[in-house]
Every structure is written in structure tokens, then in C-alpha cells.
PDB file of C-alpha atoms in Angstrom:
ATOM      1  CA  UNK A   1     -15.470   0.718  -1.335  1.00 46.00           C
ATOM      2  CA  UNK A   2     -12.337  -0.501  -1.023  1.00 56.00           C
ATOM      3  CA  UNK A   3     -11.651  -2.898  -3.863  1.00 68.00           C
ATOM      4  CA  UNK A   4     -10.287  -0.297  -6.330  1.00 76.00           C
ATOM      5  CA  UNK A   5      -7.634   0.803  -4.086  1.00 82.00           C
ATOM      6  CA  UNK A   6      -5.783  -1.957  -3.035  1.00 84.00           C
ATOM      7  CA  UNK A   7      -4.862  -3.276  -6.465  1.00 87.00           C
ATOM      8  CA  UNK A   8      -3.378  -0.365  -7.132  1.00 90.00           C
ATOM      9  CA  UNK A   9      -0.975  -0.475  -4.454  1.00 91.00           C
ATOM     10  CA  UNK A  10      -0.578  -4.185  -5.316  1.00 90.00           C
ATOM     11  CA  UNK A  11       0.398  -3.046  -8.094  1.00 93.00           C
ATOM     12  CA  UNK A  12       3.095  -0.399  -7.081  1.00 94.00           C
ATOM     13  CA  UNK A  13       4.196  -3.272  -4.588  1.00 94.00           C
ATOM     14  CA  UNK A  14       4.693  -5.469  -7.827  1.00 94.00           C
ATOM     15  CA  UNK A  15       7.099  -3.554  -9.410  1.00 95.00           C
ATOM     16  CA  UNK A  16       9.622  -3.481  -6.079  1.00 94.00           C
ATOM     17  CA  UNK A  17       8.960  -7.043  -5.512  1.00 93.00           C
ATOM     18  CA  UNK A  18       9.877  -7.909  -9.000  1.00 93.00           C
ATOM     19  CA  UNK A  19      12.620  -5.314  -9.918  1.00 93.00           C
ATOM     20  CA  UNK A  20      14.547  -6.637  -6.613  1.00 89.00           C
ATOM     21  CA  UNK A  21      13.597 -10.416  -7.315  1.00 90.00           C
ATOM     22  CA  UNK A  22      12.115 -10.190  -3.320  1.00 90.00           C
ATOM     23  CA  UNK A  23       9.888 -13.038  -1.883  1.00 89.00           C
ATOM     24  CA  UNK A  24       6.928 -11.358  -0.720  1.00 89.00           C
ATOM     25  CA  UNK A  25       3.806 -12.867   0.958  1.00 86.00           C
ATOM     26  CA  UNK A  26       0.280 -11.287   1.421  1.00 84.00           C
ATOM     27  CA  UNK A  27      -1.994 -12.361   4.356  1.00 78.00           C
ATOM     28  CA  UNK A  28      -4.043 -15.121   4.131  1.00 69.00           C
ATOM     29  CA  UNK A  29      -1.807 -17.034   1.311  1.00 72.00           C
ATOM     30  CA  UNK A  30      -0.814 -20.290   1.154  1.00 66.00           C
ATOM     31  CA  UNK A  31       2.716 -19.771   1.014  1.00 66.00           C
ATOM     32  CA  UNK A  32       6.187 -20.635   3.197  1.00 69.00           C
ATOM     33  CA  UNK A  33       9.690 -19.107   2.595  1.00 69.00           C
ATOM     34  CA  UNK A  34      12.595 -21.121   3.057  1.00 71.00           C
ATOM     35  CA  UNK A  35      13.585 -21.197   6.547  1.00 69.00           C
ATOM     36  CA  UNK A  36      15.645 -17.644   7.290  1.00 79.00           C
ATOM     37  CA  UNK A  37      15.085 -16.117   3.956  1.00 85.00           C
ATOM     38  CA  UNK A  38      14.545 -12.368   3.935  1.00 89.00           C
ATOM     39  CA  UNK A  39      10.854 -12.048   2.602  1.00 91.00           C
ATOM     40  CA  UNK A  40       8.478  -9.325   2.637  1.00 92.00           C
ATOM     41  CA  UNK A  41       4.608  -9.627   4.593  1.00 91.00           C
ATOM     42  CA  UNK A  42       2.014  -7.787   3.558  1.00 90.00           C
ATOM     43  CA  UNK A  43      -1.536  -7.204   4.977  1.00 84.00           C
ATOM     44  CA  UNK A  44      -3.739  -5.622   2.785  1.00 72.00           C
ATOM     45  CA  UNK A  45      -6.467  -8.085   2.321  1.00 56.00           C
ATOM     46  CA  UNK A  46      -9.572  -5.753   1.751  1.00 45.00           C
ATOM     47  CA  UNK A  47     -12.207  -8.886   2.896  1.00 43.00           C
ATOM     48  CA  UNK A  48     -10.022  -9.030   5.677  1.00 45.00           C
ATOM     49  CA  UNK A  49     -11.373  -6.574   8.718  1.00 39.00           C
ATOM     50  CA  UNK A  50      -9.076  -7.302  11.191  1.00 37.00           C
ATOM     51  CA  UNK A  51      -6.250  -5.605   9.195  1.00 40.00           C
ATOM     52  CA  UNK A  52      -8.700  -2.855   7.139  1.00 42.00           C
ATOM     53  CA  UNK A  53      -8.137   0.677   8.022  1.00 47.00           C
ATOM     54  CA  UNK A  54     -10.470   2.555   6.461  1.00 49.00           C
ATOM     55  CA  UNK A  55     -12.049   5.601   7.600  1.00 52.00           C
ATOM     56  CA  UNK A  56     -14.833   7.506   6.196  1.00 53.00           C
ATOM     57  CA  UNK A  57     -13.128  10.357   6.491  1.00 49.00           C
ATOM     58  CA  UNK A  58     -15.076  12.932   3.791  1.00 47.00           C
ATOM     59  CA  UNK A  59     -17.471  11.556   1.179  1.00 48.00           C
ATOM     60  CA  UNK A  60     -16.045   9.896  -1.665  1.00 62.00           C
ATOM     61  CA  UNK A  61     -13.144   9.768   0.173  1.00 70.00           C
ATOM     62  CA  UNK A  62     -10.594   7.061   2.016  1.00 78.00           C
ATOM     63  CA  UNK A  63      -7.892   6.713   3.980  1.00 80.00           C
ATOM     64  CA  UNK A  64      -5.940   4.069   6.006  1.00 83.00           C
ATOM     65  CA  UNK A  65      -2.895   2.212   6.224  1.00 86.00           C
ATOM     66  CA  UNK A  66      -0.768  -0.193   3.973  1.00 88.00           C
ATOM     67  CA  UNK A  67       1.440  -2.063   6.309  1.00 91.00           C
ATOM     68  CA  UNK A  68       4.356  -4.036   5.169  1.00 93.00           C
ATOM     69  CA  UNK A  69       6.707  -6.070   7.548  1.00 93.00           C
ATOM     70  CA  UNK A  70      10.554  -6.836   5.966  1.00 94.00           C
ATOM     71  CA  UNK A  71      11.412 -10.067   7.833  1.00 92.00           C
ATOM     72  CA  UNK A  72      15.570 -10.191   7.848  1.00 91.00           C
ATOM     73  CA  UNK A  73      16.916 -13.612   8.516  1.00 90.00           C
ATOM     74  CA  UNK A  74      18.637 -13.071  11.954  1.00 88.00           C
ATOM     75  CA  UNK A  75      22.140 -13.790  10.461  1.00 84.00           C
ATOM     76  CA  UNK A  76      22.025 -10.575   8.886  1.00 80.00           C
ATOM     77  CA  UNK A  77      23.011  -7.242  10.676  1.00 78.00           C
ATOM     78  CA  UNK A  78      19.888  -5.056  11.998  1.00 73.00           C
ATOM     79  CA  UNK A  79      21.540  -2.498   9.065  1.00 75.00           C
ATOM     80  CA  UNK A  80      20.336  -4.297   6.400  1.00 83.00           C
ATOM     81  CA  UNK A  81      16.348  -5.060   7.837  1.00 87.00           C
ATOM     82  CA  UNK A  82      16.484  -1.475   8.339  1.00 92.00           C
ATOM     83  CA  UNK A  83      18.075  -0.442   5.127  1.00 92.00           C
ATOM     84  CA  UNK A  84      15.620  -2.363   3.095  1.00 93.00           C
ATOM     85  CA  UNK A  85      12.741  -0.800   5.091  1.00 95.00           C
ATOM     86  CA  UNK A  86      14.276   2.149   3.817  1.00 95.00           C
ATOM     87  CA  UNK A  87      14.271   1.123   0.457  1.00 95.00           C
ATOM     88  CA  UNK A  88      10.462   0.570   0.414  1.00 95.00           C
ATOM     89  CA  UNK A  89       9.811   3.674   1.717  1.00 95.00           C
ATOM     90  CA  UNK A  90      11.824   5.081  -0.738  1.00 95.00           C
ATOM     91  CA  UNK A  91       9.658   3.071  -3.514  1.00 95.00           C
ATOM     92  CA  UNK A  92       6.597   4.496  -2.057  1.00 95.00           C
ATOM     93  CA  UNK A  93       7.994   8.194  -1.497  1.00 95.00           C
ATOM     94  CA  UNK A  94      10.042   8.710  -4.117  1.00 93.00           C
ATOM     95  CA  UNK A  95      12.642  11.682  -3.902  1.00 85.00           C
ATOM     96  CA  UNK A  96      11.392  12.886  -0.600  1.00 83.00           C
ATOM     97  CA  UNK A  97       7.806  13.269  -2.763  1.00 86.00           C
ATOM     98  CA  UNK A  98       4.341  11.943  -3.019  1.00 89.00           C
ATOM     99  CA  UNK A  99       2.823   9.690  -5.445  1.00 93.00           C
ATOM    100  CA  UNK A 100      -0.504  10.232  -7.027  1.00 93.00           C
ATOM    101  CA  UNK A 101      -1.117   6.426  -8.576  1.00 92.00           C
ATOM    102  CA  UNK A 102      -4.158   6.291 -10.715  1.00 89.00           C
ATOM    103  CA  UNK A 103      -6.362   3.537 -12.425  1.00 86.00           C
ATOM    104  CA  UNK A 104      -9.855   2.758 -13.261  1.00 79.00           C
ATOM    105  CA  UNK A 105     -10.980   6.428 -12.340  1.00 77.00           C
ATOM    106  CA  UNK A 106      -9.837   5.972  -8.891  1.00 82.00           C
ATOM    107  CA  UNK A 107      -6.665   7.945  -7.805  1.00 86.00           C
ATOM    108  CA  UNK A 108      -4.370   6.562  -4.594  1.00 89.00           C
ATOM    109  CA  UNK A 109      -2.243   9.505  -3.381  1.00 91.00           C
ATOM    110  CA  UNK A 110       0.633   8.533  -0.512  1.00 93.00           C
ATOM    111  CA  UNK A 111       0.989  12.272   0.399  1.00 92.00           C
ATOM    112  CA  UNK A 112       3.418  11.765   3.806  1.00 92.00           C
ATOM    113  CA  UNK A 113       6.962   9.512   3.698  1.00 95.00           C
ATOM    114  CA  UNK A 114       5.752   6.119   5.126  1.00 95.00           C
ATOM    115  CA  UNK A 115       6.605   5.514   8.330  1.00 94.00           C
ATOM    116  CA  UNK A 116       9.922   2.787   9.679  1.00 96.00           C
ATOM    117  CA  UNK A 117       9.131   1.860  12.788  1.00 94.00           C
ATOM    118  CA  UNK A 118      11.524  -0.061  15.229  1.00 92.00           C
ATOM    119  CA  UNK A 119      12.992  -3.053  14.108  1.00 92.00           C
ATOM    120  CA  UNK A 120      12.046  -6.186  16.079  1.00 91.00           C
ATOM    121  CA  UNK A 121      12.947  -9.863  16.619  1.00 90.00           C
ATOM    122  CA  UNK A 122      11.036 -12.231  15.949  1.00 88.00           C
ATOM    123  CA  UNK A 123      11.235 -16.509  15.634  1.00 85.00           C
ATOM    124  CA  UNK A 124      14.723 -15.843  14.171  1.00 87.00           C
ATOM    125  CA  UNK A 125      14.313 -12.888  12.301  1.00 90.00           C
ATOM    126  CA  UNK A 126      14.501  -8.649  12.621  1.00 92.00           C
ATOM    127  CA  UNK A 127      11.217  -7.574  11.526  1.00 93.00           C
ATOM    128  CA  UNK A 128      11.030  -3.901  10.364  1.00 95.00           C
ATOM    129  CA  UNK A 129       7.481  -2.809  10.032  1.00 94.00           C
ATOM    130  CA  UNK A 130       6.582  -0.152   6.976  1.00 95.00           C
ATOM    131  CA  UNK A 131       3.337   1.869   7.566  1.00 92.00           C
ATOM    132  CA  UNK A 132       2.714   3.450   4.036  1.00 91.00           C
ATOM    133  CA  UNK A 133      -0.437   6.106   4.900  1.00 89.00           C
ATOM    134  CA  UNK A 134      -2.557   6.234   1.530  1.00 88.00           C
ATOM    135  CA  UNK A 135      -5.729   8.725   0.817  1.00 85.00           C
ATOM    136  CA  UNK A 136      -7.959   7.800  -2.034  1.00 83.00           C
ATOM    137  CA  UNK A 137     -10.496  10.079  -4.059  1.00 75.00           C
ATOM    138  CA  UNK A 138     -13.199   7.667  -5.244  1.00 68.00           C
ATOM    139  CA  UNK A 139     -15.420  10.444  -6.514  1.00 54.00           C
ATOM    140  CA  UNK A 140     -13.381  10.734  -9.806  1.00 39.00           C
ATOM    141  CA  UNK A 141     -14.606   7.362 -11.439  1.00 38.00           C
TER     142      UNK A 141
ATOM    143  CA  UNK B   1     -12.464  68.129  30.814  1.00 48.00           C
ATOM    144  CA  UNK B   2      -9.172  66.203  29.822  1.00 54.00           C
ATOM    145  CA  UNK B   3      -9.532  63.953  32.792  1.00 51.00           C
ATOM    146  CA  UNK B   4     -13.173  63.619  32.323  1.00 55.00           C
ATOM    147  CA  UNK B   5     -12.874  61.863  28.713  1.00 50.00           C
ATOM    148  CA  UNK B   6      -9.445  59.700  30.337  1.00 50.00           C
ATOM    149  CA  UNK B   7     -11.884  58.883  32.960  1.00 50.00           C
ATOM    150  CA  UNK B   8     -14.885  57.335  30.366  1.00 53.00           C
ATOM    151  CA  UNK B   9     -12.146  56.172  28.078  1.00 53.00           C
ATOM    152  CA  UNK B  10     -10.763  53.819  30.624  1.00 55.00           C
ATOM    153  CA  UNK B  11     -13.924  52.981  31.982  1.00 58.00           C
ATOM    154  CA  UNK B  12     -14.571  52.177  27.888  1.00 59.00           C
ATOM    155  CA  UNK B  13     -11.707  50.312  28.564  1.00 61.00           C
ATOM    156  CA  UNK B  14     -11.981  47.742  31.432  1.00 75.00           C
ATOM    157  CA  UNK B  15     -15.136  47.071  30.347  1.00 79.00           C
ATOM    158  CA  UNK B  16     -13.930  46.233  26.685  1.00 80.00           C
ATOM    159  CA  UNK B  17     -10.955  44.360  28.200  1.00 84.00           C
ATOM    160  CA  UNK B  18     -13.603  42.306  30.977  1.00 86.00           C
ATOM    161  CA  UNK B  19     -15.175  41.300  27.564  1.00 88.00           C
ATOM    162  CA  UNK B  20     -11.941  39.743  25.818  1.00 90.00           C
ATOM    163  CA  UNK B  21     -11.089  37.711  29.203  1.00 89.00           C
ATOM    164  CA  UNK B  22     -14.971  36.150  29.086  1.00 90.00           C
ATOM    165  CA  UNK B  23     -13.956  35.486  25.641  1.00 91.00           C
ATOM    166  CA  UNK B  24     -10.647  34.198  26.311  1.00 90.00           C
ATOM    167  CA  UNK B  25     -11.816  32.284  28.809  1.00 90.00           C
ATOM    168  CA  UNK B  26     -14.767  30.814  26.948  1.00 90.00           C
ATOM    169  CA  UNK B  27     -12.446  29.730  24.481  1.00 91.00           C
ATOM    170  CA  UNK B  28     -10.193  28.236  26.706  1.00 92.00           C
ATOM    171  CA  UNK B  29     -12.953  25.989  28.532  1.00 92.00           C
ATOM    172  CA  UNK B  30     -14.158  25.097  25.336  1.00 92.00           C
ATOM    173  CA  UNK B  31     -10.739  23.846  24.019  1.00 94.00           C
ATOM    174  CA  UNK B  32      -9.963  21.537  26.529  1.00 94.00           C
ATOM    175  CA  UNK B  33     -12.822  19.984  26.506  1.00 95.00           C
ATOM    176  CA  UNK B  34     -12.503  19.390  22.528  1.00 95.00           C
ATOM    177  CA  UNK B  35      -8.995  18.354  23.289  1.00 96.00           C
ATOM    178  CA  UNK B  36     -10.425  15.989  25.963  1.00 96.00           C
ATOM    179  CA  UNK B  37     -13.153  15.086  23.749  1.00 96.00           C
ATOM    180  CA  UNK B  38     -10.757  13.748  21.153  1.00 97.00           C
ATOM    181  CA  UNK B  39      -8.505  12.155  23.442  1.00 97.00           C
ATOM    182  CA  UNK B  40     -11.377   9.684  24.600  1.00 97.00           C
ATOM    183  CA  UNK B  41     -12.556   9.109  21.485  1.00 96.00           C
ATOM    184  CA  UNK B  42      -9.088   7.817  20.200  1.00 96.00           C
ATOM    185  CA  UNK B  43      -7.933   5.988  23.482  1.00 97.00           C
ATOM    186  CA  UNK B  44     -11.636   4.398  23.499  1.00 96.00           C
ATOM    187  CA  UNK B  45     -11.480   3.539  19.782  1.00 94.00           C
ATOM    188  CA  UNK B  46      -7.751   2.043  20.547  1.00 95.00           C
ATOM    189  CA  UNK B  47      -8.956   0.016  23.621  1.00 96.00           C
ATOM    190  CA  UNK B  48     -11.955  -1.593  21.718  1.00 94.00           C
ATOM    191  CA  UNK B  49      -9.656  -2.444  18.826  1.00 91.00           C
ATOM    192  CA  UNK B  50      -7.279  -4.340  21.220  1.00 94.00           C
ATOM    193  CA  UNK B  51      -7.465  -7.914  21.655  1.00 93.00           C
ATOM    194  CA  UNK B  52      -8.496  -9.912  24.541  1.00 93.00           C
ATOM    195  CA  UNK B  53      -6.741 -12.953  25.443  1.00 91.00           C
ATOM    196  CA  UNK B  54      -6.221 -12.406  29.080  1.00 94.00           C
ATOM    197  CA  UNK B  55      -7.106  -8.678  29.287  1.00 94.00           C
ATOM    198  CA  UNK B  56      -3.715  -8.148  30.407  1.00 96.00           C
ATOM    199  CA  UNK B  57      -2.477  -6.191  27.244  1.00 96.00           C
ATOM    200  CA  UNK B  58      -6.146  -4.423  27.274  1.00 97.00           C
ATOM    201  CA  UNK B  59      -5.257  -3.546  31.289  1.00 96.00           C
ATOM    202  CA  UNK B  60      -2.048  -1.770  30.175  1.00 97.00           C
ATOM    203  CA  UNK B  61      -3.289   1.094  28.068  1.00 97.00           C
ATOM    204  CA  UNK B  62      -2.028   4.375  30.111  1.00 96.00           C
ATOM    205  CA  UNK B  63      -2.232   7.894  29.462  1.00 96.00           C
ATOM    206  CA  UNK B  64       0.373  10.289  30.199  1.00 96.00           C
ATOM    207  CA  UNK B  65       0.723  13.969  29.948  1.00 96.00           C
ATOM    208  CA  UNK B  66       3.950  15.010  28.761  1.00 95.00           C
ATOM    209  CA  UNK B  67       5.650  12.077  30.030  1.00 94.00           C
ATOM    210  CA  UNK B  68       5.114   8.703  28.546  1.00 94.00           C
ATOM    211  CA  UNK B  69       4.529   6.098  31.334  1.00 94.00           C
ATOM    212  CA  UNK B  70       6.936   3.446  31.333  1.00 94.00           C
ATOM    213  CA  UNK B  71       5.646   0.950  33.609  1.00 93.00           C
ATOM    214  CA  UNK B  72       3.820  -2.495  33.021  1.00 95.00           C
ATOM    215  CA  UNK B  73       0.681  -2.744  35.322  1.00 94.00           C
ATOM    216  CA  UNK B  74      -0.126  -5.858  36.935  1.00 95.00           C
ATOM    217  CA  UNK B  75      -3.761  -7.192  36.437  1.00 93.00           C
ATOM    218  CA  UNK B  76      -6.279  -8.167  33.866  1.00 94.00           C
ATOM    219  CA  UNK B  77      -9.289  -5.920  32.361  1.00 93.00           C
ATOM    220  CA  UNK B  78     -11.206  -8.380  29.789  1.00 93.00           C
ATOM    221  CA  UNK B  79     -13.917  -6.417  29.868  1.00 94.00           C
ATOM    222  CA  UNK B  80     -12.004  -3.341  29.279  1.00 94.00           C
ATOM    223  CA  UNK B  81     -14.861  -0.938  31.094  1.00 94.00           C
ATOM    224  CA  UNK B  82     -11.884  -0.379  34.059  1.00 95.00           C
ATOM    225  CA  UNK B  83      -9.455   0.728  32.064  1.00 96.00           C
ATOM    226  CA  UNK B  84     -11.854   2.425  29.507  1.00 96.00           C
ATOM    227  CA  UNK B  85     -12.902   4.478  32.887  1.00 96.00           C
ATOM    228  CA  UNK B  86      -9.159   5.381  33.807  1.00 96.00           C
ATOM    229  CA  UNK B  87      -7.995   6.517  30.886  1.00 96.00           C
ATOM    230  CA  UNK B  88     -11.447   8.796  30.726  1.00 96.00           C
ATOM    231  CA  UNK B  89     -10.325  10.085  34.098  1.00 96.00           C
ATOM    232  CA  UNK B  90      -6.871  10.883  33.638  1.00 95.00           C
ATOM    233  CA  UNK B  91      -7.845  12.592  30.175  1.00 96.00           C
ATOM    234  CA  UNK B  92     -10.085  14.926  32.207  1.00 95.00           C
ATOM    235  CA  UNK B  93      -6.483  16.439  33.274  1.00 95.00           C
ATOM    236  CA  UNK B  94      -5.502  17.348  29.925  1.00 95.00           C
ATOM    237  CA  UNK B  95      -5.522  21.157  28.833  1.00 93.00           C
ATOM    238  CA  UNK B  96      -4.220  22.710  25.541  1.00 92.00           C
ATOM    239  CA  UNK B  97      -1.281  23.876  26.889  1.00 92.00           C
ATOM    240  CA  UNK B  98       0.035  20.682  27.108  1.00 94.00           C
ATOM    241  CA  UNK B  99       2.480  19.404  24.960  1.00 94.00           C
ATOM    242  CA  UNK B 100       2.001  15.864  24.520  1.00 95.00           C
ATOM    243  CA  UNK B 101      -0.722  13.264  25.286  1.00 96.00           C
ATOM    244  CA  UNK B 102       0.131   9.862  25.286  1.00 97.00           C
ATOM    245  CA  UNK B 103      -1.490   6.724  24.840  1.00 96.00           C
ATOM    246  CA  UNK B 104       0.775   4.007  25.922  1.00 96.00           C
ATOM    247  CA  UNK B 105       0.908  -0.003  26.285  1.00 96.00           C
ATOM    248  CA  UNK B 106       4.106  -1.232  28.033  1.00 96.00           C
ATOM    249  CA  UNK B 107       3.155  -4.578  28.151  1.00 96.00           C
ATOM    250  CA  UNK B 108       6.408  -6.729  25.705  1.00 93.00           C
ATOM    251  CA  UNK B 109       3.904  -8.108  23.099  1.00 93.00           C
ATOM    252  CA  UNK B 110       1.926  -5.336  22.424  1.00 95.00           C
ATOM    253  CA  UNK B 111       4.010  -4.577  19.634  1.00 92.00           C
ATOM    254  CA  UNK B 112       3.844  -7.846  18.053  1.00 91.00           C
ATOM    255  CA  UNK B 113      -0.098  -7.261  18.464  1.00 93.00           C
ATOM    256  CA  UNK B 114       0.360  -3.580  16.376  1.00 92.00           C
ATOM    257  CA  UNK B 115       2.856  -4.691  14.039  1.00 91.00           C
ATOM    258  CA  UNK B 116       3.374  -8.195  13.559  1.00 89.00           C
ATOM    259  CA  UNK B 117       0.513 -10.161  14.929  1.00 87.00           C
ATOM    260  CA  UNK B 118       1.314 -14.116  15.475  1.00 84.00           C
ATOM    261  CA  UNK B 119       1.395 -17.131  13.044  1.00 78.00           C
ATOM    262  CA  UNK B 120      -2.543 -17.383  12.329  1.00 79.00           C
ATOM    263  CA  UNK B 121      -3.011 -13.936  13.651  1.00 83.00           C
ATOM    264  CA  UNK B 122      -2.236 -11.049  11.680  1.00 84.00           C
ATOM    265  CA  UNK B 123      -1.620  -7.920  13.309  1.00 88.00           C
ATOM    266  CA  UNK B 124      -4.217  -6.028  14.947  1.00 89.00           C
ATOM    267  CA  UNK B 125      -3.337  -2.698  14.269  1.00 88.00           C
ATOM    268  CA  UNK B 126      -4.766  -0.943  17.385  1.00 91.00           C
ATOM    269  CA  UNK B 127      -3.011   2.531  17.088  1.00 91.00           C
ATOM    270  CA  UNK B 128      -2.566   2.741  12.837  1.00 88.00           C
ATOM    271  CA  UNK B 129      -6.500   1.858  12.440  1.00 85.00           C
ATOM    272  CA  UNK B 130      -7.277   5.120  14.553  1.00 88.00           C
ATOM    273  CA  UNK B 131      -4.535   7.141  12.875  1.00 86.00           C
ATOM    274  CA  UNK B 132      -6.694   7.429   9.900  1.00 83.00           C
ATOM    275  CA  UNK B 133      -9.886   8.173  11.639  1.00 85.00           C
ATOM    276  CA  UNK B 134      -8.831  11.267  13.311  1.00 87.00           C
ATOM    277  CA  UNK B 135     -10.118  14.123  11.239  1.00 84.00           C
ATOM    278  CA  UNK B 136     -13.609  12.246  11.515  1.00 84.00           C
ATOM    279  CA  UNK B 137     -12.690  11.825  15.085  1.00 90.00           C
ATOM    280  CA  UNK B 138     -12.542  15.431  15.313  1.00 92.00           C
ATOM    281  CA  UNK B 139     -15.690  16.047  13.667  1.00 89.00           C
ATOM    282  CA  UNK B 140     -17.704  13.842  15.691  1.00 91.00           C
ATOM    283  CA  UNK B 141     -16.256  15.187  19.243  1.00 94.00           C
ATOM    284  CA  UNK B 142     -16.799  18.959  17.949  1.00 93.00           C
ATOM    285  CA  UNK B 143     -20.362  18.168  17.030  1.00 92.00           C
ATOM    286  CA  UNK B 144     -20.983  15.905  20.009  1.00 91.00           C
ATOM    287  CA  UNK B 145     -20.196  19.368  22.272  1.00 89.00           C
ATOM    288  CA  UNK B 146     -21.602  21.507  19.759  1.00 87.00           C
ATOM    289  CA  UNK B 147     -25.626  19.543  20.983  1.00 87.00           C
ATOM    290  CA  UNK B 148     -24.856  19.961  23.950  1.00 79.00           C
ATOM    291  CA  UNK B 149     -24.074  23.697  24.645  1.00 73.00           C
TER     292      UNK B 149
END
């Protein structure tokens, strides 16, 4: 049910990623940043159950959580984990406003501003955890 | 005459008003338990989503009403049936005219276990995985006392 949906927001995530040149790393790859880079983690692995959050909330409809950690080398000031949390929430909640992303018949709405949550350290680095809250209407394909 | 129909009016009256407090009351009662209802569900939904190393992090989930609890409790609940019975209990003091209801883990890591999870581990999401269930939560817990009455 959920395989339309989170290639859309992969897709959303894409354009940040790229437009900013950012290292970002999904669950479950193969992949190591430099030591003390500023990189971006991301769990939304839909074979993945640990990290799903789906809810069968109405029928033909979805809901759950897109979580993405910015890791901040700890060098740099907790400002600038924190403004760059800001930043994707900003990408994902444009002007203080929703998105409606649609593809394939399926339409991804992020209705409430994602959520920055307290700013952590961790191995070396300040971890700032996004929680983007997405609905989905799978009815319309 | 006059005090004869002031008489009937405001026996009308308390009789009409007894009515509304049965009501009120009705609705009251069956309010809290919804609100009780739903806090159970979510704290038992957040327990079994919480991992079990030692069952200390499973030991610390504590409810507070309108004050968040801000100690760490000593002990281990691998099982989690002890704490899945204490939360249950201290839910049962919960009313709607409370303000806040908290679910709360004190324990240093447990935010690592939410947010960040560990280098093969990733995060468990205890809290955000219930988030989105709550309107289903809701139904479930409103139907659940709707059998039963």
C-alpha cells in the first residue's frame, strides 16, 4: 500500500538534497560519509517495519511519518544543525503552507509544518531530528 | 391562581432541570472513560512498540496528569505486563477536565531509541508510529464502549 508514496517524497527529498549539493543517506544503504561531515539520514524504507508508520486510518487512506535526522559535525555551532533542520522544514512546508505532491494517481499531502525536535549529540555530531507528518489519498489512482 | 401555575411551573422545572444533570452526568461518565479508553490504547500501543534489551527503558514509561514526571525509575520490566498494568491504573485517574496527559520515558537513551536509533539499529519510533494511529485509535476505543453499554 505503501510503495506509491514514498517515492514521491523521495522525490521532493531529491530536489533539497541536490539543489544544496547535501550528502544524504537512506536506511539500509551501503554508504559512509567522511568522518564529521554534515549529512542527512533518512528512514523511509517501506519493506522496512521497524521504521513504517502507517495507519489505516480511513479506507483508501494513509498516514504516518517521514523522519529525517540532520547530523552536524560537532565543530559546528548547535545554530547551524538547527538552522538546517529549519531549512527542511521549510522545503517540506513551504511559506508557512501545505504541499499537495501528486504522481501516478496517488496524491501525498503534508498538511501540518513538520516537526524540529531537540537537537542531540551524538558520536561527534548534533543530530536534529525532522518529523515531516504526510496523509495520502490512494483512492484517486 | 397566580401561585398555583408558579407552583406547577417550577415543579415543571426541577424536574426538567433533574433531567439535564442525569444527562450531564451521563455524559460526563461516559467521557472519561473514552478519554481513559484512548489513553490505554496509545500508552499500550507505545509500550509494545518499545524495545527490550534489558526492560529498563520499557520499565520507565510513566503517566502524569498535568505534570510530566521527571524521574528515572529503577528496575527492569521485559515483559512489559507491570508497567502495561501501571500505566492502566494511573490512567483510571484521568477525567476531561484535565489538561494534559502525559506519557513519559526519562530514561537518557530513550531518545536515541525515538529518534536516532544506534549504528545497525534504526530508530524505533515508539511515540511518532502512534501519532498517526490516533483517529483510528479513537474509533476503536468509542466502539469498544459503544458493545459494551
Amino acid at each position: 500500500m505503501s510503495d506509491p508514496i514514498y517515492p514521491i517524497l523521495k522525490a521532493r527529498w531529491k530536489v533539497f538534497t541536490d539543489a544544496n549539493s547535501y550528502q544524504s543517506v537512506e536506511y539500509g544503504q551501503k554508504f559512509e560519509p567522511a568522518l564529521r561531515t554534515l549529512h542527512f539520514r533518512t528512514y523511509f524504507d517501506p519493506n522496512d517495519v521497524s521504521v513504517r508508520t502507517l495507519a489505516s486510518g480511513f479506507i483508501g487512506r494513509e498516514n504516518g511519518i517521514f523522519l529525517i535526522n540532520v547530523y552536524s559535525p560537532e565543530a559546528n555551532r548547535e545554530l547551524d544543525s538547527r538552522n538546517l533542520a529549519w531549512d527542511v522544514r521549510a522545503h517540506f512546508y513551504p511559506n508557512d503552507f501545505g504541499i499537495w505532491l501528486t504522481s501516478g494517481g496517488v496524491t501525498v499531502r503534508i498538511e501540518s509544518p513538520p516537526s524540529v525536535k531537540k537537537t542531540i549529540p551524538v558520536d561527534g555530531y548534533l543530530v536534529t531530528p525532522v518529523a515531516v507528518r504526510w496523509f495520502a489519498d490512494l483512492l484517486a489512482s | 391562581m397566580r401561585m398555583k401555575l408558579s407552583h406547577r411551573s417550577g415543579k415543571r422545572s426541577t424536574r426538567a432541570s433533574g433531567l439535564v444533570k442525569d444527562w450531564v452526568q451521563g455524559t460526563r461518565v461516559r467521557l472519561n472513560e473514552t478519554v481513559r479508553g484512548i489513553a490505554d490504547e496509545i500508552a499500550e500501543r507505545v509500550i509494545e512498540g518499545t524495545p527490550v534489551d534489558t526492560g529498563h527503558l520499557v520499565h520507565n514509561w510513566q503517566v502524569g496528569i498535568n505534570v510530566r514526571p521527571r524521574a528515572q525509575l529503577a528496575g527492569v520490566d521485559p515483559g512489559k505486563s507491570e508497567v502495561k498494568a501501571r500505566v492502566k491504573a494511573q490512567n483510571q485517574a484521568l477525567s476531561i477536565e484535565d489538561k494534559e496527559w502525559i506519557l513519559a520515558n526519562n530514561v537518557p537513551y530513550a531518545v536515541n531509541a525515538e529518534y536516532i536509533g544506534w549504528k545497525f539499529t534504526p530508530p524505533y519510533m515508539m511515540v511518532q508510529k502512534v501519532v498517526p494511529q490516533f483517529a483510528e485509535i479513537v474509533r476503536l476505543v468509542k466502539g469498544r464502549l459503544r458493545r459494551r453499554r
